[in-house]
Short mmCIF file of C-alpha atoms in Angstrom, two decimals:
data_model
loop_
_atom_site.label_atom_id
_atom_site.label_comp_id
_atom_site.label_asym_id
_atom_site.label_seq_id
_atom_site.Cartn_x
_atom_site.Cartn_y
_atom_site.Cartn_z
CA UNK A 279 21.18 -3.18 -57.99
CA UNK A 280 24.08 -4.65 -55.69
CA UNK A 281 23.33 -5.48 -51.59
CA UNK A 282 26.07 -2.40 -50.80
CA UNK A 283 23.93 0.16 -53.26
CA UNK A 284 20.06 -0.78 -52.40
CA UNK A 285 20.89 -0.03 -47.98
CA UNK A 286 23.02 2.47 -49.58
CA UNK A 287 19.64 4.26 -51.11
CA UNK A 288 17.67 3.07 -48.32
CA UNK A 289 19.42 5.24 -45.57
CA UNK A 290 20.20 7.96 -47.80
CA UNK A 291 15.98 8.37 -47.91
CA UNK A 292 15.35 7.32 -44.19
CA UNK A 293 18.38 9.10 -42.37
CA UNK A 294 17.80 12.30 -43.63
CA UNK A 295 14.17 12.13 -42.97
CA UNK A 296 15.25 11.74 -38.95
CA UNK A 297 17.01 15.02 -39.41
CA UNK A 298 13.20 16.42 -40.90
CA UNK A 299 12.00 14.79 -37.50
CA UNK A 300 14.63 16.56 -35.55
CA UNK A 301 13.63 19.81 -36.94
CA UNK A 302 9.53 19.45 -36.77
CA UNK A 303 10.80 18.99 -32.69
CA UNK A 304 12.15 21.21 -32.53
CA UNK A 305 10.71 23.89 -34.37
CA UNK A 306 7.37 22.94 -31.96
CA UNK A 307 8.30 22.89 -28.68
CA UNK A 308 10.54 26.32 -29.33
CA UNK A 309 9.48 27.75 -32.42
CA UNK A 310 13.57 27.85 -33.01
CA UNK A 311 15.78 25.47 -34.44
CA UNK A 312 18.33 25.00 -31.75
CA UNK A 313 21.73 24.25 -33.02
CA UNK A 314 23.05 22.52 -30.21
CA UNK A 315 20.06 20.51 -30.86
CA UNK A 316 21.46 18.77 -33.96
CA UNK A 317 24.05 16.35 -31.72
CA UNK A 318 21.47 14.13 -31.66
CA UNK A 319 20.41 12.75 -35.80
CA UNK A 320 24.01 13.42 -36.38
CA UNK A 321 25.05 11.06 -34.21
CA UNK A 322 22.39 8.55 -35.29
CA UNK A 323 23.43 9.25 -38.59
CA UNK A 324 26.61 8.74 -38.30
CA UNK A 325 25.81 5.42 -35.90
CA UNK A 326 24.04 3.64 -38.48
CA UNK A 327 26.99 5.17 -41.70
CA UNK A 328 29.84 3.41 -39.53
CA UNK A 329 27.47 -0.04 -39.25
CA UNK A 330 26.18 0.24 -43.09
CA UNK A 331 30.65 0.51 -44.31
CA UNK A 332 31.53 -1.95 -42.19
CA UNK A 333 29.44 -4.68 -43.32
CA UNK A 334 29.24 -3.83 -46.30
CA UNK A 335 33.07 -4.55 -45.73
CA UNK A 336 32.27 -8.00 -43.79
CA UNK A 337 29.22 -9.38 -44.99
CA UNK A 338 28.85 -8.30 -48.85
CA UNK A 339 25.99 -10.54 -50.18
CA UNK A 340 24.35 -10.31 -46.01
CA UNK A 341 20.62 -8.27 -47.10
CA UNK A 342 20.18 -5.01 -47.28
CA UNK A 343 17.02 -4.12 -46.00
CA UNK A 344 17.25 -5.21 -42.22
CA UNK A 345 19.55 -2.29 -41.36
CA UNK A 346 17.74 0.68 -43.07
CA UNK A 347 14.77 -1.11 -41.27
CA UNK A 348 16.05 -1.13 -37.85
CA UNK A 349 17.54 2.11 -38.34
CA UNK A 350 13.64 3.60 -39.58
CA UNK A 351 12.90 1.90 -36.31
CA UNK A 352 15.03 3.14 -33.94
CA UNK A 353 15.67 6.88 -35.30
CA UNK A 354 11.24 6.87 -35.17
CA UNK A 355 11.77 6.16 -31.23
CA UNK A 356 14.70 8.67 -30.55
CA UNK A 357 12.84 11.12 -31.99
CA UNK A 358 10.14 10.51 -30.15
CA UNK A 359 12.26 9.88 -26.65
CA UNK A 360 13.68 13.42 -27.75
CA UNK A 361 10.28 14.61 -27.19
CA UNK A 362 9.17 13.32 -24.14
CA UNK A 363 12.65 12.80 -22.39
CA UNK A 364 15.77 14.28 -23.11
CA UNK A 365 18.07 13.07 -20.46
CA UNK A 366 16.22 9.30 -21.23
CA UNK A 367 17.32 10.03 -25.02
CA UNK A 368 20.91 11.11 -24.50
CA UNK A 369 21.12 7.88 -22.55
CA UNK A 370 19.53 5.68 -25.55
CA UNK A 371 22.06 7.40 -27.84
CA UNK A 372 25.15 6.14 -26.34
CA UNK A 373 23.25 2.10 -25.69
CA UNK A 374 22.61 2.97 -29.85
CA UNK A 375 26.14 3.04 -30.04
CA UNK A 376 27.19 -0.31 -27.61
CA UNK A 377 24.34 -2.21 -29.58
CA UNK A 378 25.93 -1.16 -33.07
CA UNK A 379 28.99 -2.06 -31.76
CA UNK A 380 27.99 -5.46 -30.51
CA UNK A 381 25.64 -5.97 -33.31
CA UNK A 382 29.33 -5.46 -36.02
CA UNK A 383 31.28 -7.50 -33.18
CA UNK A 384 29.28 -10.37 -33.33
CA UNK A 385 29.09 -9.72 -37.27
CA UNK A 386 32.61 -9.83 -37.17
CA UNK A 387 33.64 -12.46 -34.88
CA UNK A 388 30.69 -15.43 -36.35
CA UNK A 389 32.44 -16.74 -39.63
CA UNK A 390 29.86 -19.23 -39.42
CA UNK A 391 26.06 -19.13 -37.50
CA UNK A 392 26.35 -22.85 -38.23
CA UNK A 393 28.66 -23.09 -36.10
CA UNK A 394 26.29 -22.31 -33.13
CA UNK A 395 24.49 -25.21 -33.66
CA UNK A 396 27.73 -26.83 -31.70
CA UNK A 397 27.19 -25.25 -28.82
CA UNK A 398 23.59 -25.51 -28.34
CA UNK A 399 23.27 -27.01 -25.26
CA UNK A 400 25.71 -24.28 -23.53
CA UNK A 401 23.64 -21.81 -25.00
CA UNK A 402 20.03 -23.25 -23.52
CA UNK A 403 21.70 -23.54 -20.27
CA UNK A 404 23.08 -19.97 -20.30
CA UNK A 405 19.98 -18.94 -21.27
CA UNK A 406 17.60 -20.43 -18.58
CA UNK A 407 20.87 -18.95 -15.85
CA UNK A 408 19.49 -15.85 -17.22
CA UNK A 409 15.96 -15.91 -17.51
CA UNK A 410 15.16 -17.69 -14.09
CA UNK A 411 18.05 -15.84 -12.43
CA UNK A 412 15.57 -12.64 -11.59
CA UNK A 413 12.95 -15.36 -9.63
CA UNK A 414 16.26 -15.47 -7.05
CA UNK A 415 17.49 -12.16 -7.33
CA UNK A 416 16.02 -10.24 -9.42
CA UNK A 417 14.36 -6.74 -8.35
CA UNK A 418 10.61 -5.84 -8.60
CA UNK A 419 9.28 -2.64 -10.75
CA UNK A 420 6.45 -1.87 -12.00
CA UNK A 421 4.68 -4.65 -10.56
CA UNK A 422 6.99 -7.63 -12.33
CA UNK A 423 10.20 -8.99 -11.42
CA UNK A 424 12.53 -8.70 -14.86
CA UNK A 425 15.44 -6.76 -13.75
CA UNK A 426 18.61 -7.63 -12.38
CA UNK A 427 20.41 -4.27 -10.54
CA UNK A 428 23.53 -4.12 -10.15
CA UNK A 429 24.49 -0.89 -8.51
CA UNK A 430 23.57 1.98 -10.99
CA UNK A 431 23.26 -0.21 -13.56
CA UNK A 432 20.15 -2.35 -14.00
CA UNK A 433 20.08 -5.21 -17.01
CA UNK A 434 17.13 -7.34 -18.16
CA UNK A 435 17.98 -10.79 -18.66
CA UNK A 436 15.17 -12.67 -20.46
CA UNK A 437 16.25 -10.13 -23.30
CA UNK A 438 19.51 -11.90 -23.97
CA UNK A 439 17.74 -15.22 -22.90
CA UNK A 440 15.04 -15.11 -25.41
CA UNK A 441 18.03 -14.49 -28.56
CA UNK A 442 20.11 -17.42 -26.64
CA UNK A 443 16.57 -20.72 -26.58
CA UNK A 444 16.90 -19.19 -29.82
CA UNK A 445 19.31 -20.51 -31.43
CA UNK A 446 18.88 -23.73 -28.83
CA UNK A 447 15.04 -24.68 -30.61
CA UNK A 448 16.12 -24.22 -33.57
CA UNK A 449 19.43 -26.48 -32.81
CA UNK A 450 17.39 -29.12 -31.63
CA UNK A 451 14.56 -29.29 -33.96
CA UNK A 452 16.98 -29.86 -36.39
CA UNK A 453 17.99 -32.52 -35.38
CA UNK A 454 14.73 -33.95 -34.36
CA UNK A 455 11.61 -32.47 -36.74
CA UNK A 456 11.79 -35.55 -39.25
CA UNK A 457 11.25 -38.47 -35.45
CA UNK A 458 9.43 -36.31 -34.05
CA UNK A 459 6.99 -35.53 -37.52
CA UNK A 460 6.90 -39.02 -38.29
CA UNK A 461 6.07 -40.73 -35.57
CA UNK A 462 2.53 -40.54 -33.92
CA UNK A 463 -0.87 -41.58 -34.19
CA UNK A 464 -3.73 -40.75 -36.96
CA UNK A 465 -6.99 -40.51 -34.75
CA UNK A 466 -10.17 -39.40 -36.72
CA UNK A 467 -7.64 -37.67 -39.39
CA UNK A 468 -5.17 -36.10 -36.72
CA UNK A 469 -1.87 -36.65 -36.46
CA UNK A 470 -1.38 -36.96 -33.29
CA UNK A 471 1.81 -36.96 -31.55
CA UNK A 472 3.36 -39.43 -29.19
CA UNK A 473 3.66 -38.79 -25.53
CA UNK A 474 7.09 -38.52 -25.44
CA UNK A 475 7.67 -35.89 -28.26
CA UNK A 476 5.42 -33.49 -26.08
CA UNK A 477 8.48 -33.18 -23.76
CA UNK A 478 10.12 -30.31 -25.26
CA UNK A 479 6.32 -28.56 -25.29
CA UNK A 480 5.58 -29.56 -21.70
CA UNK A 481 8.88 -28.53 -20.62
CA UNK A 482 8.36 -24.91 -22.05
CA UNK A 483 4.77 -24.88 -20.80
CA UNK A 484 6.59 -25.83 -17.73
CA UNK A 485 8.96 -22.52 -18.45
CA UNK A 486 6.62 -20.21 -19.15
CA UNK A 487 3.83 -20.79 -16.21
CA UNK A 488 7.37 -20.44 -13.97
CA UNK A 489 7.68 -17.11 -15.86
CA UNK A 490 3.81 -15.96 -15.09
CA UNK A 491 3.47 -17.17 -11.64
CA UNK A 492 7.18 -15.66 -9.85
CA UNK A 493 8.23 -13.05 -12.30
CA UNK A 494 4.37 -11.83 -12.76
CA UNK A 495 5.16 -11.02 -16.29
CA UNK A 496 2.26 -12.40 -18.77
CA UNK A 497 4.46 -10.54 -21.89
CA UNK A 498 7.48 -12.37 -21.08
CA UNK A 499 5.30 -16.92 -20.33
CA UNK A 500 3.75 -16.16 -23.79
CA UNK A 501 6.69 -14.92 -25.53
CA UNK A 502 8.65 -17.47 -24.50
CA UNK A 503 5.56 -20.22 -25.58
CA UNK A 504 4.97 -17.81 -28.49
CA UNK A 505 8.91 -18.46 -29.90
CA UNK A 506 9.14 -22.15 -29.62
CA UNK A 507 5.52 -23.05 -30.47
CA UNK A 508 6.76 -21.72 -33.96
CA UNK A 509 9.54 -22.75 -34.37
CA UNK A 510 8.14 -26.37 -33.30
CA UNK A 511 5.51 -25.40 -36.32
CA UNK A 512 8.01 -24.47 -39.07
CA UNK A 513 10.58 -27.80 -38.31
CA UNK A 514 7.14 -30.61 -37.97
CA UNK A 515 4.62 -29.32 -39.88
CA UNK A 516 2.58 -30.27 -37.49
CA UNK A 517 -0.24 -27.42 -36.59
CA UNK A 518 -1.29 -30.91 -33.76
CA UNK A 519 1.62 -28.96 -32.03
CA UNK A 520 0.58 -25.20 -32.17
CA UNK A 521 -3.16 -26.11 -31.05
CA UNK A 522 -1.86 -28.70 -28.21
CA UNK A 523 0.24 -25.33 -26.38
CA UNK A 524 -2.41 -22.94 -27.42
CA UNK A 525 -4.59 -24.78 -24.91
CA UNK A 526 -1.82 -25.50 -22.76
CA UNK A 527 -0.82 -21.55 -22.53
CA UNK A 528 -5.17 -21.00 -22.10
CA UNK A 529 -5.23 -23.74 -19.60
CA UNK A 530 -2.22 -22.39 -17.30
CA UNK A 531 -2.98 -18.60 -17.26
CA UNK A 532 -6.19 -19.46 -16.59
CA UNK A 533 -4.97 -21.83 -13.25
CA UNK A 534 -3.04 -18.55 -11.86
CA UNK A 535 -6.03 -16.49 -12.89
CA UNK A 536 -7.34 -18.22 -9.71
CA UNK A 537 -4.28 -19.00 -8.00
CA UNK A 538 -2.53 -15.44 -7.50
CA UNK A 539 -3.68 -12.04 -7.48
CA UNK A 540 -1.92 -10.02 -9.47
CA UNK A 541 -2.65 -11.64 -12.91
CA UNK A 542 -6.20 -11.16 -11.58
CA UNK A 543 -5.24 -7.56 -11.70
CA UNK A 544 -4.18 -7.58 -15.13
CA UNK A 545 -6.70 -9.64 -16.53
CA UNK A 546 -9.74 -7.63 -14.16
CA UNK A 547 -7.80 -4.02 -15.93
CA UNK A 548 -7.93 -5.42 -19.36
CA UNK A 549 -11.45 -6.08 -19.62
CA UNK A 550 -12.86 -3.04 -17.71
CA UNK A 551 -9.82 -0.53 -18.02
CA UNK A 552 -12.56 2.64 -16.88
CA UNK A 553 -14.41 1.26 -13.47
CA UNK A 554 -14.56 4.10 -11.48
CA UNK A 555 -13.25 1.59 -9.06
CA UNK A 556 -9.74 1.15 -10.57
CA UNK A 557 -9.42 4.33 -12.55
CA UNK A 558 -7.09 6.15 -10.96
CA UNK A 559 -4.93 3.32 -9.32
CA UNK A 560 -4.64 -0.25 -11.44
CA UNK A 561 -5.48 0.48 -14.70
CA UNK A 562 -4.62 3.79 -14.65
CA UNK A 563 -2.02 3.01 -17.15
CA UNK A 564 -3.98 1.68 -19.73
CA UNK A 565 -6.91 4.06 -19.07
CA UNK A 566 -4.88 7.01 -19.96
CA UNK A 567 -3.20 5.03 -22.69
CA UNK A 568 -6.40 4.79 -24.16
CA UNK A 569 -7.85 8.39 -24.50
CA UNK A 570 -4.30 9.31 -25.94
CA UNK A 571 -5.15 7.44 -28.83
CA UNK A 572 -8.22 9.17 -28.86
CA UNK A 573 -6.70 12.32 -29.18
CA UNK A 574 -4.56 11.70 -31.74
CA UNK A 575 -7.46 10.54 -34.36
CA UNK A 576 -6.22 10.29 -37.75
CA UNK A 577 -3.16 12.49 -37.62
CA UNK A 578 -2.60 13.10 -34.27
CA UNK A 579 -2.11 16.18 -32.35
CA UNK A 580 1.07 17.13 -33.87
CA UNK A 581 5.14 16.48 -32.45
CA UNK A 582 5.20 17.95 -28.96
CA UNK A 583 1.31 19.15 -29.08
CA UNK A 584 -0.69 16.19 -26.96
CA UNK A 585 0.09 15.40 -23.55
CA UNK A 586 1.67 11.23 -23.48
CA UNK A 587 3.58 12.72 -20.04
CA UNK A 588 0.45 11.25 -18.51
CA UNK A 589 1.19 7.96 -19.16
CA UNK A 590 3.11 6.97 -16.34
CA UNK A 591 6.07 5.25 -18.16
CA UNK A 592 5.48 6.03 -21.65
CA UNK A 593 8.91 6.25 -22.38
CA UNK A 594 9.06 2.46 -22.06
CA UNK A 595 5.97 0.28 -21.99
CA UNK A 596 3.46 3.11 -23.59
CA UNK A 597 6.11 4.93 -25.96
CA UNK A 598 3.77 3.39 -29.14
CA UNK A 599 0.85 5.45 -27.22
CA UNK A 600 2.77 8.56 -27.68
CA UNK A 601 3.12 7.12 -30.74
CA UNK A 602 -0.81 7.55 -31.46
CA UNK A 603 -1.35 10.51 -29.99
CA UNK A 604 0.78 12.89 -31.64
CA UNK A 605 1.85 11.53 -35.06
CA UNK A 606 -2.49 9.42 -34.94
CA UNK A 607 -3.54 6.77 -36.71
CA UNK A 608 -1.55 7.13 -39.45
CA UNK A 609 1.87 7.38 -37.22
CA UNK A 610 1.08 4.69 -35.31
CA UNK A 611 -0.29 2.58 -38.63
CA UNK A 612 3.27 4.10 -40.35
CA UNK A 613 5.50 2.30 -37.29
CA UNK A 614 3.85 -1.52 -36.92
CA UNK A 615 4.37 -1.44 -41.28
CA UNK A 616 7.46 -1.12 -40.18
CA UNK A 617 7.53 -4.10 -38.36
CA UNK A 618 5.04 -6.16 -40.74
CA UNK A 619 8.21 -5.68 -42.96
CA UNK A 620 11.15 -6.11 -41.28
CA UNK A 621 9.67 -9.82 -39.59
CA UNK A 622 8.34 -10.43 -43.71
CA UNK A 623 11.79 -10.08 -44.48
CA UNK A 624 12.90 -12.88 -42.00
CA UNK A 625 10.73 -14.92 -42.80
CA UNK A 626 11.44 -14.74 -46.27
CA UNK A 627 14.94 -14.85 -45.06
CA UNK A 628 13.79 -18.66 -44.08
CA UNK A 629 12.59 -20.16 -46.93
CA UNK A 630 15.74 -19.10 -49.02
CA UNK A 631 17.76 -20.40 -46.45
CA UNK A 632 19.33 -24.01 -48.09
CA UNK A 633 20.13 -25.45 -44.16
CA UNK A 634 17.85 -26.36 -41.72
CA UNK A 635 19.30 -25.10 -38.80
CA UNK A 636 19.28 -21.92 -40.72
CA UNK A 637 15.81 -21.44 -41.52
CA UNK A 638 14.45 -22.42 -38.15
CA UNK A 639 16.97 -19.78 -36.79
CA UNK A 640 16.33 -17.47 -39.06
CA UNK A 641 12.05 -17.67 -37.36
CA UNK A 642 12.87 -17.88 -34.11
CA UNK A 643 14.69 -15.03 -34.26
CA UNK A 644 12.01 -13.40 -36.59
CA UNK A 645 9.42 -14.21 -34.20
CA UNK A 646 11.06 -12.79 -31.58
CA UNK A 647 11.01 -9.53 -33.12
CA UNK A 648 7.23 -9.76 -34.44
CA UNK A 649 5.46 -11.62 -31.44
CA UNK A 650 7.38 -9.38 -28.59
CA UNK A 651 5.67 -6.16 -30.79
CA UNK A 652 2.30 -8.02 -31.23
CA UNK A 653 2.40 -8.43 -28.38
CA UNK A 654 3.09 -4.65 -26.89
CA UNK A 655 1.15 -2.62 -29.26
CA UNK A 656 -1.67 -5.30 -28.62
CA UNK A 657 -0.98 -4.40 -24.79
CA UNK A 658 -1.79 -0.95 -25.30
CA UNK A 659 -4.41 -1.20 -27.06
CA UNK A 660 -7.01 -3.08 -24.90
CA UNK A 661 -6.66 -5.96 -27.17
CA UNK A 662 -5.06 -8.36 -25.11
CA UNK A 663 -4.06 -7.91 -21.15
CA UNK A 664 -0.81 -5.40 -20.34
CA UNK A 665 2.85 -6.71 -20.47
CA UNK A 666 5.95 -5.32 -19.49
CA UNK A 667 7.96 -5.91 -22.65
CA UNK A 668 9.90 -3.08 -24.63
CA UNK A 669 8.24 -2.45 -28.46
CA UNK A 670 12.30 -3.54 -30.34
CA UNK A 671 14.18 -0.59 -31.72
CA UNK A 672 11.85 2.10 -30.27
CA UNK A 673 10.94 1.79 -26.59
CA UNK A 674 13.90 3.27 -24.16
CA UNK A 675 15.67 0.69 -22.63
CA UNK A 676 19.47 -0.34 -23.24
CA UNK A 677 19.40 -4.03 -22.25
CA UNK A 678 16.56 -4.54 -25.05
CA UNK A 679 17.98 -2.06 -27.93
CA UNK A 680 21.29 -4.07 -27.45
CA UNK A 681 20.32 -7.66 -27.44
CA UNK A 682 17.68 -6.55 -31.20
CA UNK A 683 21.21 -5.46 -31.89
CA UNK A 684 22.55 -9.03 -31.39
CA UNK A 685 19.42 -10.22 -33.51
CA UNK A 686 19.60 -8.34 -36.09
CA UNK A 687 23.73 -9.27 -36.28
CA UNK A 688 22.43 -13.02 -36.03
CA UNK A 689 19.87 -12.30 -38.91
CA UNK A 690 22.51 -10.57 -41.18
CA UNK A 691 25.16 -14.16 -40.85
CA UNK A 692 21.90 -15.47 -41.47
CA UNK A 693 21.37 -14.11 -44.71
CA UNK A 694 24.50 -14.50 -46.03
CA UNK A 695 25.02 -17.92 -45.76
CA UNK A 696 22.00 -18.20 -47.24
CA UNK A 697 23.18 -17.37 -50.61
CA UNK A 698 21.33 -16.15 -53.69
CA UNK A 699 19.14 -14.20 -51.48
CA UNK A 700 20.70 -10.93 -51.09
CA UNK A 701 21.36 -10.90 -55.15
CA UNK A 702 17.93 -12.14 -55.98
CA UNK A 703 16.20 -9.57 -54.57
#
């Protein structure tokens, strides 16, 4: 079956199911279908069908599963947002249109993804400027300094910066991977890198600590450092870089725990969210999240039958808890499996890509999606300290949604450059 028919068939299954989600939501809330509400599924179906048609014209050999998987995640997010906050759902639909338009524009203009290699340092500087801009000009929201506010618009520059830095990591390590991998000494059977080869690792470590200290956000710090470790491991095959990186991050996190109160509060609320002294204040959010998962059980309370509104900022940071409460463990697991399928597709694409830059770029972009999804789901379920990043394609947020569709566009460009991937699967 050709790529265009695979993609069309999957969308023909996913998009009608999203209509069923809207029907279920309307029946649960009012007992009847509201004719005016049909505009929501019609709009998001139209957006994805348009994207499918344009992609099949511009990139006929692009991976046929990436867009349907992103569509499934986005539709789940929109249905849950409709249940939680109709105004936010309407805004998210607008940003969905902007995100798909940006993705298609990128796919149309970027005829060869390898041309990005020529602008590696420009992209790196731009990414760092965006990342550090909130240190000087950012506004603190919910305890984290992640936002730039321009009049009525709020923009989270780290969302775009993660893509730019992933491109730089791929280009830099594709050129130097042999040099870094081959140099060094073997001590007790362990291949140790030269001190000068640790420069990029130490630089990323310092940058992650700056983010943790000044932006007060463990999630972004861990995400950017994790992306770099993933790319450098694939580039060199040296586990010592990963071990050294993890030890450095743990050392830095431990240091900031003792030096900065906001880090210490995050860790303490993670360790004991039901502490009577904090359960109505610092740990209230994570405590309500745990109650929501407990209430949902295996099959959930049903759409509009739970109380996710008790969780502060449930539409952004804690939308996974809303899924866990109303769709249960089965719904939460299905959502996690969609992310696993999307990441698995990205890694498969990296394996099939013929050039080093494309391989590492696919790994870096996939690491962005995989690590970000894991970090926020782990935080909401108390597997790790809570962070303030969003769940890709699902959480409310314009800058997040647009950036994720730009990332998807880059993966689509790489997939067509991978040659036999689309035809061989």
